[in-house]
Amino acid sequence: PAQTSAQKVAKGPQAPYNAGWFVTYAKPLLWVLGALIMVAGVWSFVSYQNDKNSAAARDSLYKAKQILEQEMKVLAPPKSADAAETADEEGTDEAAAKKTAKAKRAKPETPKETGAFKKVDVDQTFAKSIPALKKVASAYAGTLSGFQAQILLGNLYMDHGNPARAAEFYAAASEKAPRSIEKLGALAAFAQAKESAGNCGEAVQAIDRAINLGVGSLKGDLLVSQARCYETLKDLTKAKSVYDQVLKELPGTPFARLA
């Protein structure tokens, strides 16, 4: 039934239509939603680019390793006549008898540098693989592949008689290591190279940095190396202190037997 004037007056004036909170906050919400969509899009793009970059880095490192493997073949020791003869007669009683007779006549020989650990001119011997590895390390710095390229470069110089040059690459690897575990390995290699080059002062400092990373997988090796360096530096007090630390923190281990 129709309302009377008295009823309308009693209810008071009708409130105008109000769309509520949505009208008030629609624009801010849309801005926030748009921003979230943009952030998600940027993150997806960056993630895609990182994956793409990592794949390219792995591919480049693989190609550099292939070049290195080819150049490493040059260092393989030539097959001796005795080895060839033994191979031809493999499995025969005559071959076994010859081998035994030769072993009895043989005189002890001083071990020679051969193969992977032969002292060579690294830059000349690995004229193709070194530039390839350097390119990976430079183009993909901060990635695992870039880090591995730096370590491989260091290993080439270390294994072939140039620890001072090796230390340069290990240092670079430690600065660009993607995680603490890789940084630990690079610092340990750097310390070993410095010790081999006769620079125990820098080796001790590097070992301190490695231990302070808090990754304990190489702690025994690092502490023993540090104590040995202190002995070389004629600082016997510090050497004894480190050996005592090994005995206390790593009892019953091979490292404790060295302390």
mmCIF file of C-alpha atoms in Angstrom:
data_model
loop_
_atom_site.group_PDB
_atom_site.id
_atom_site.type_symbol
_atom_site.label_atom_id
_atom_site.label_comp_id
_atom_site.label_asym_id
_atom_site.label_seq_id
_atom_site.Cartn_x
_atom_site.Cartn_y
_atom_site.Cartn_z
ATOM 1 C CA PRO A 1 0.000 0.000 0.000
ATOM 2 C CA ALA A 2 1.129 3.564 -0.687
ATOM 3 C CA GLN A 3 2.843 5.324 2.177
ATOM 4 C CA THR A 4 1.061 8.309 3.693
ATOM 5 C CA SER A 5 2.790 11.652 4.052
ATOM 6 C CA ALA A 6 2.895 11.097 7.795
ATOM 7 C CA GLN A 7 4.739 7.777 7.348
ATOM 8 C CA LYS A 8 7.265 9.377 4.982
ATOM 9 C CA VAL A 9 7.925 12.194 7.417
ATOM 10 C CA ALA A 10 8.321 9.710 10.259
ATOM 11 C CA LYS A 11 11.000 7.755 8.314
ATOM 12 C CA GLY A 12 12.869 10.898 7.398
ATOM 13 C CA PRO A 13 14.481 11.725 4.047
ATOM 14 C CA GLN A 14 15.598 8.779 1.892
ATOM 15 C CA ALA A 15 19.389 8.309 1.794
ATOM 16 C CA PRO A 16 20.876 8.547 -1.710
ATOM 17 C CA TYR A 17 22.213 5.289 -3.265
ATOM 18 C CA ASN A 18 25.798 4.509 -2.193
ATOM 19 C CA ALA A 19 27.914 1.893 -4.112
ATOM 20 C CA GLY A 20 29.923 1.317 -0.948
ATOM 21 C CA TRP A 21 33.619 0.653 -0.414
ATOM 22 C CA PHE A 22 34.214 -0.609 -3.960
ATOM 23 C CA VAL A 23 33.593 2.832 -5.471
ATOM 24 C CA THR A 24 35.868 4.425 -2.891
ATOM 25 C CA TYR A 25 38.767 1.966 -3.217
ATOM 26 C CA ALA A 26 38.352 0.671 -6.776
ATOM 27 C CA LYS A 27 41.110 2.799 -8.294
ATOM 28 C CA PRO A 28 43.731 2.101 -5.585
ATOM 29 C CA LEU A 29 42.982 -1.613 -5.784
ATOM 30 C CA LEU A 30 43.308 -1.594 -9.542
ATOM 31 C CA TRP A 31 46.650 0.217 -9.238
ATOM 32 C CA VAL A 32 47.915 -2.380 -6.751
ATOM 33 C CA LEU A 33 46.663 -5.240 -8.928
ATOM 34 C CA GLY A 34 48.337 -3.723 -11.959
ATOM 35 C CA ALA A 35 51.595 -3.297 -10.069
ATOM 36 C CA LEU A 36 51.506 -6.928 -8.937
ATOM 37 C CA ILE A 37 50.922 -8.093 -12.492
ATOM 38 C CA MET A 38 53.854 -5.989 -13.668
ATOM 39 C CA VAL A 39 56.136 -7.360 -10.934
ATOM 40 C CA ALA A 40 55.111 -10.918 -11.801
ATOM 41 C CA GLY A 41 55.806 -10.211 -15.465
ATOM 42 C CA VAL A 42 59.229 -8.735 -14.739
ATOM 43 C CA TRP A 43 60.113 -11.656 -12.446
ATOM 44 C CA SER A 44 59.058 -14.162 -15.104
ATOM 45 C CA PHE A 45 61.121 -12.334 -17.728
ATOM 46 C CA VAL A 46 64.182 -12.137 -15.476
ATOM 47 C CA SER A 47 63.808 -15.805 -14.535
ATOM 48 C CA TYR A 48 63.551 -16.746 -18.201
ATOM 49 C CA GLN A 49 66.604 -14.650 -19.058
ATOM 50 C CA ASN A 50 68.584 -16.198 -16.186
ATOM 51 C CA ASP A 51 67.686 -19.701 -17.341
ATOM 52 C CA LYS A 52 68.600 -18.787 -20.888
ATOM 53 C CA ASN A 53 71.882 -17.236 -19.739
ATOM 54 C CA SER A 54 72.737 -20.289 -17.625
ATOM 55 C CA ALA A 55 72.079 -22.604 -20.551
ATOM 56 C CA ALA A 56 74.313 -20.496 -22.812
ATOM 57 C CA ALA A 57 77.023 -20.477 -20.126
ATOM 58 C CA ARG A 58 76.926 -24.267 -19.784
ATOM 59 C CA ASP A 59 77.099 -24.675 -23.556
ATOM 60 C CA SER A 60 80.097 -22.333 -23.843
ATOM 61 C CA LEU A 61 81.895 -24.089 -20.990
ATOM 62 C CA TYR A 62 81.264 -27.483 -22.583
ATOM 63 C CA LYS A 63 82.795 -26.293 -25.869
ATOM 64 C CA ALA A 64 85.818 -24.859 -24.060
ATOM 65 C CA LYS A 65 86.310 -28.177 -22.233
ATOM 66 C CA GLN A 66 86.190 -30.030 -25.555
ATOM 67 C CA ILE A 67 89.007 -27.829 -26.862
ATOM 68 C CA LEU A 68 90.974 -28.435 -23.650
ATOM 69 C CA GLU A 69 90.591 -32.196 -23.944
ATOM 70 C CA GLN A 70 92.029 -32.119 -27.450
ATOM 71 C CA GLU A 71 95.037 -30.075 -26.333
ATOM 72 C CA MET A 72 95.587 -32.324 -23.306
ATOM 73 C CA LYS A 73 96.154 -35.271 -25.644
ATOM 74 C CA VAL A 74 99.466 -33.712 -26.665
ATOM 75 C CA LEU A 75 100.732 -34.303 -23.122
ATOM 76 C CA ALA A 76 99.831 -38.000 -23.097
ATOM 77 C CA PRO A 77 103.043 -40.061 -22.860
ATOM 78 C CA PRO A 78 103.840 -42.007 -26.047
ATOM 79 C CA LYS A 79 103.224 -45.719 -25.996
ATOM 80 C CA SER A 80 106.528 -47.481 -25.386
ATOM 81 C CA ALA A 81 107.778 -50.404 -27.416
ATOM 82 C CA ASP A 82 107.544 -52.619 -24.346
ATOM 83 C CA ALA A 83 103.919 -51.640 -23.823
ATOM 84 C CA ALA A 84 103.114 -52.313 -27.466
ATOM 85 C CA GLU A 85 104.810 -55.715 -27.270
ATOM 86 C CA THR A 86 102.924 -56.602 -24.108
ATOM 87 C CA ALA A 87 99.650 -55.526 -25.686
ATOM 88 C CA ASP A 88 100.276 -57.754 -28.703
ATOM 89 C CA GLU A 89 101.065 -60.746 -26.491
ATOM 90 C CA GLU A 90 98.399 -60.000 -23.897
ATOM 91 C CA GLY A 91 97.066 -63.076 -22.156
ATOM 92 C CA THR A 92 99.884 -65.435 -23.172
ATOM 93 C CA ASP A 93 102.256 -67.251 -20.813
ATOM 94 C CA GLU A 94 105.173 -65.891 -22.823
ATOM 95 C CA ALA A 95 104.055 -62.299 -22.150
ATOM 96 C CA ALA A 96 103.772 -62.974 -18.429
ATOM 97 C CA ALA A 97 107.236 -64.542 -18.327
ATOM 98 C CA LYS A 98 108.783 -61.617 -20.222
ATOM 99 C CA LYS A 99 107.105 -59.129 -17.909
ATOM 100 C CA THR A 100 108.437 -60.894 -14.814
ATOM 101 C CA ALA A 101 111.959 -61.131 -16.235
ATOM 102 C CA LYS A 102 112.025 -57.441 -17.158
ATOM 103 C CA ALA A 103 110.761 -56.464 -13.721
ATOM 104 C CA LYS A 104 113.638 -58.374 -12.099
ATOM 105 C CA ARG A 105 116.246 -56.723 -14.346
ATOM 106 C CA ALA A 106 114.806 -53.233 -14.068
ATOM 107 C CA LYS A 107 116.611 -50.629 -11.975
ATOM 108 C CA PRO A 108 114.691 -48.125 -9.861
ATOM 109 C CA GLU A 109 114.131 -44.916 -11.789
ATOM 110 C CA THR A 110 113.529 -41.402 -10.592
ATOM 111 C CA PRO A 111 109.888 -40.484 -11.272
ATOM 112 C CA LYS A 112 109.524 -38.215 -14.265
ATOM 113 C CA GLU A 113 107.000 -35.473 -14.939
ATOM 114 C CA THR A 114 104.483 -36.900 -17.339
ATOM 115 C CA GLY A 115 101.040 -36.276 -18.671
ATOM 116 C CA ALA A 116 98.675 -34.054 -16.753
ATOM 117 C CA PHE A 117 101.326 -32.807 -14.312
ATOM 118 C CA LYS A 118 104.220 -32.161 -16.676
ATOM 119 C CA LYS A 119 105.810 -28.716 -16.394
ATOM 120 C CA VAL A 120 105.102 -26.895 -19.646
ATOM 121 C CA ASP A 121 104.595 -23.442 -21.091
ATOM 122 C CA VAL A 122 100.877 -23.304 -20.355
ATOM 123 C CA ASP A 123 100.041 -20.395 -22.652
ATOM 124 C CA GLN A 124 101.735 -22.067 -25.590
ATOM 125 C CA THR A 125 100.548 -25.622 -24.908
ATOM 126 C CA PHE A 126 96.933 -24.600 -24.385
ATOM 127 C CA ALA A 127 96.850 -21.769 -26.923
ATOM 128 C CA LYS A 128 93.222 -22.439 -27.884
ATOM 129 C CA SER A 129 91.599 -23.599 -24.673
ATOM 130 C CA ILE A 130 92.894 -20.767 -22.470
ATOM 131 C CA PRO A 131 91.237 -18.005 -24.548
ATOM 132 C CA ALA A 132 88.064 -20.117 -24.721
ATOM 133 C CA LEU A 133 87.942 -20.537 -20.947
ATOM 134 C CA LYS A 134 88.739 -16.859 -20.360
ATOM 135 C CA LYS A 135 85.848 -15.929 -22.634
ATOM 136 C CA VAL A 136 83.440 -18.062 -20.584
ATOM 137 C CA ALA A 137 84.744 -16.610 -17.312
ATOM 138 C CA SER A 138 84.313 -13.058 -18.588
ATOM 139 C CA ALA A 139 80.998 -13.403 -20.407
ATOM 140 C CA TYR A 140 79.305 -15.387 -17.632
ATOM 141 C CA ALA A 141 80.882 -13.952 -14.489
ATOM 142 C CA GLY A 142 78.815 -14.755 -11.422
ATOM 143 C CA THR A 143 77.407 -17.984 -12.851
ATOM 144 C CA LEU A 144 78.519 -21.480 -11.893
ATOM 145 C CA SER A 145 79.920 -22.020 -15.391
ATOM 146 C CA GLY A 146 81.932 -18.798 -15.204
ATOM 147 C CA PHE A 147 83.279 -19.859 -11.831
ATOM 148 C CA GLN A 148 84.237 -23.306 -13.127
ATOM 149 C CA ALA A 149 86.056 -21.733 -16.071
ATOM 150 C CA GLN A 150 88.183 -19.663 -13.665
ATOM 151 C CA ILE A 151 88.982 -22.753 -11.587
ATOM 152 C CA LEU A 152 89.969 -24.724 -14.706
ATOM 153 C CA LEU A 153 92.302 -21.916 -15.736
ATOM 154 C CA GLY A 154 93.877 -21.921 -12.289
ATOM 155 C CA ASN A 155 94.242 -25.695 -12.366
ATOM 156 C CA LEU A 156 96.068 -25.583 -15.702
ATOM 157 C CA TYR A 157 98.737 -23.268 -14.343
ATOM 158 C CA MET A 158 98.896 -25.055 -10.975
ATOM 159 C CA ASP A 159 99.241 -28.529 -12.490
ATOM 160 C CA HIS A 160 101.924 -27.445 -14.933
ATOM 161 C CA GLY A 161 104.311 -25.618 -12.648
ATOM 162 C CA ASN A 162 103.115 -22.022 -12.339
ATOM 163 C CA PRO A 163 101.378 -21.632 -8.936
ATOM 164 C CA ALA A 164 101.805 -17.841 -8.884
ATOM 165 C CA ARG A 165 99.755 -17.495 -12.083
ATOM 166 C CA ALA A 166 97.268 -20.079 -10.842
ATOM 167 C CA ALA A 167 96.635 -17.988 -7.727
ATOM 168 C CA GLU A 168 95.411 -15.101 -9.897
ATOM 169 C CA PHE A 169 92.616 -17.201 -11.367
ATOM 170 C CA TYR A 170 91.686 -18.761 -8.026
ATOM 171 C CA ALA A 171 91.432 -15.257 -6.538
ATOM 172 C CA ALA A 172 89.157 -14.147 -9.373
ATOM 173 C CA ALA A 173 87.036 -17.268 -8.890
ATOM 174 C CA SER A 174 86.624 -16.571 -5.171
ATOM 175 C CA GLU A 175 85.370 -13.038 -5.907
ATOM 176 C CA LYS A 176 82.718 -14.243 -8.363
ATOM 177 C CA ALA A 177 81.754 -17.513 -6.660
ATOM 178 C CA PRO A 178 77.957 -17.986 -6.804
ATOM 179 C CA ARG A 179 77.727 -19.625 -3.353
ATOM 180 C CA SER A 180 79.727 -20.006 -0.153
ATOM 181 C CA ILE A 181 80.721 -23.597 -0.940
ATOM 182 C CA GLU A 182 82.326 -22.530 -4.236
ATOM 183 C CA LYS A 183 84.019 -19.567 -2.554
ATOM 184 C CA LEU A 184 85.464 -21.939 0.053
ATOM 185 C CA GLY A 185 86.966 -24.168 -2.637
ATOM 186 C CA ALA A 186 88.448 -21.216 -4.520
ATOM 187 C CA LEU A 187 90.035 -19.757 -1.367
ATOM 188 C CA ALA A 188 91.473 -23.153 -0.432
ATOM 189 C CA ALA A 189 92.973 -23.502 -3.917
ATOM 190 C CA PHE A 190 94.320 -19.931 -3.714
ATOM 191 C CA ALA A 191 95.980 -20.689 -0.365
ATOM 192 C CA GLN A 192 97.562 -23.859 -1.753
ATOM 193 C CA ALA A 193 98.875 -21.972 -4.779
ATOM 194 C CA LYS A 194 100.329 -19.203 -2.608
ATOM 195 C CA GLU A 195 101.998 -21.742 -0.319
ATOM 196 C CA SER A 196 103.467 -23.546 -3.345
ATOM 197 C CA ALA A 197 104.729 -20.212 -4.683
ATOM 198 C CA GLY A 198 106.482 -19.527 -1.361
ATOM 199 C CA ASN A 199 104.077 -16.847 -0.166
ATOM 200 C CA CYS A 200 102.805 -18.306 3.098
ATOM 201 C CA GLY A 201 101.775 -14.904 4.452
ATOM 202 C CA GLU A 202 98.995 -14.546 1.887
ATOM 203 C CA ALA A 203 98.148 -18.232 2.231
ATOM 204 C CA VAL A 204 97.472 -17.807 5.974
ATOM 205 C CA GLN A 205 95.192 -14.832 5.311
ATOM 206 C CA ALA A 206 93.240 -16.734 2.659
ATOM 207 C CA ILE A 207 92.783 -19.684 5.011
ATOM 208 C CA ASP A 208 91.364 -17.367 7.669
ATOM 209 C CA ARG A 209 88.861 -16.030 5.142
ATOM 210 C CA ALA A 210 87.902 -19.556 4.104
ATOM 211 C CA ILE A 211 87.373 -20.732 7.686
ATOM 212 C CA ASN A 212 85.304 -17.632 8.484
ATOM 213 C CA LEU A 213 82.810 -18.613 5.797
ATOM 214 C CA GLY A 214 81.509 -21.180 8.272
ATOM 215 C CA VAL A 215 81.522 -24.065 5.770
ATOM 216 C CA GLY A 216 83.243 -26.922 7.563
ATOM 217 C CA SER A 217 83.860 -29.414 4.758
ATOM 218 C CA LEU A 218 87.551 -28.461 4.349
ATOM 219 C CA LYS A 219 88.299 -27.336 7.876
ATOM 220 C CA GLY A 220 90.842 -30.064 8.640
ATOM 221 C CA ASP A 221 92.803 -29.490 5.431
ATOM 222 C CA LEU A 222 92.742 -25.732 5.957
ATOM 223 C CA LEU A 223 93.931 -25.830 9.552
ATOM 224 C CA VAL A 224 96.776 -28.238 8.823
ATOM 225 C CA SER A 225 97.848 -26.091 5.877
ATOM 226 C CA GLN A 226 97.725 -22.991 8.038
ATOM 227 C CA ALA A 227 99.852 -24.595 10.757
ATOM 228 C CA ARG A 228 102.356 -25.729 8.141
ATOM 229 C CA CYS A 229 102.536 -22.168 6.783
ATOM 230 C CA TYR A 230 103.179 -20.787 10.251
ATOM 231 C CA GLU A 231 106.051 -23.266 10.580
ATOM 232 C CA THR A 232 107.458 -22.013 7.276
ATOM 233 C CA LEU A 233 107.149 -18.453 8.553
ATOM 234 C CA LYS A 234 109.039 -19.513 11.709
ATOM 235 C CA ASP A 235 106.062 -18.547 13.875
ATOM 236 C CA LEU A 236 106.096 -21.713 15.975
ATOM 237 C CA THR A 237 103.791 -20.302 18.639
ATOM 238 C CA LYS A 238 100.955 -19.818 16.153
ATOM 239 C CA ALA A 239 101.732 -23.137 14.488
ATOM 240 C CA LYS A 240 101.368 -24.928 17.838
ATOM 241 C CA SER A 241 98.154 -23.036 18.557
ATOM 242 C CA VAL A 242 96.601 -24.186 15.283
ATOM 243 C CA TYR A 243 97.746 -27.783 15.809
ATOM 244 C CA ASP A 244 96.174 -27.674 19.284
ATOM 245 C CA GLN A 245 92.955 -26.448 17.661
ATOM 246 C CA VAL A 246 93.032 -29.432 15.306
ATOM 247 C CA LEU A 247 93.479 -31.851 18.223
ATOM 248 C CA LYS A 248 90.624 -30.221 20.129
ATOM 249 C CA GLU A 249 88.097 -29.803 17.319
ATOM 250 C CA LEU A 250 88.957 -32.792 15.119
ATOM 251 C CA PRO A 251 90.049 -35.587 17.469
ATOM 252 C CA GLY A 252 90.451 -39.064 16.049
ATOM 253 C CA THR A 253 90.727 -37.804 12.473
ATOM 254 C CA PRO A 254 93.660 -38.118 10.050
ATOM 255 C CA PHE A 255 94.234 -34.401 10.600
ATOM 256 C CA ALA A 256 94.730 -34.943 14.326
ATOM 257 C CA ARG A 257 97.468 -37.475 13.551
ATOM 258 C CA LEU A 258 99.265 -34.783 11.577
ATOM 259 C CA ALA A 259 99.061 -32.224 14.388
#
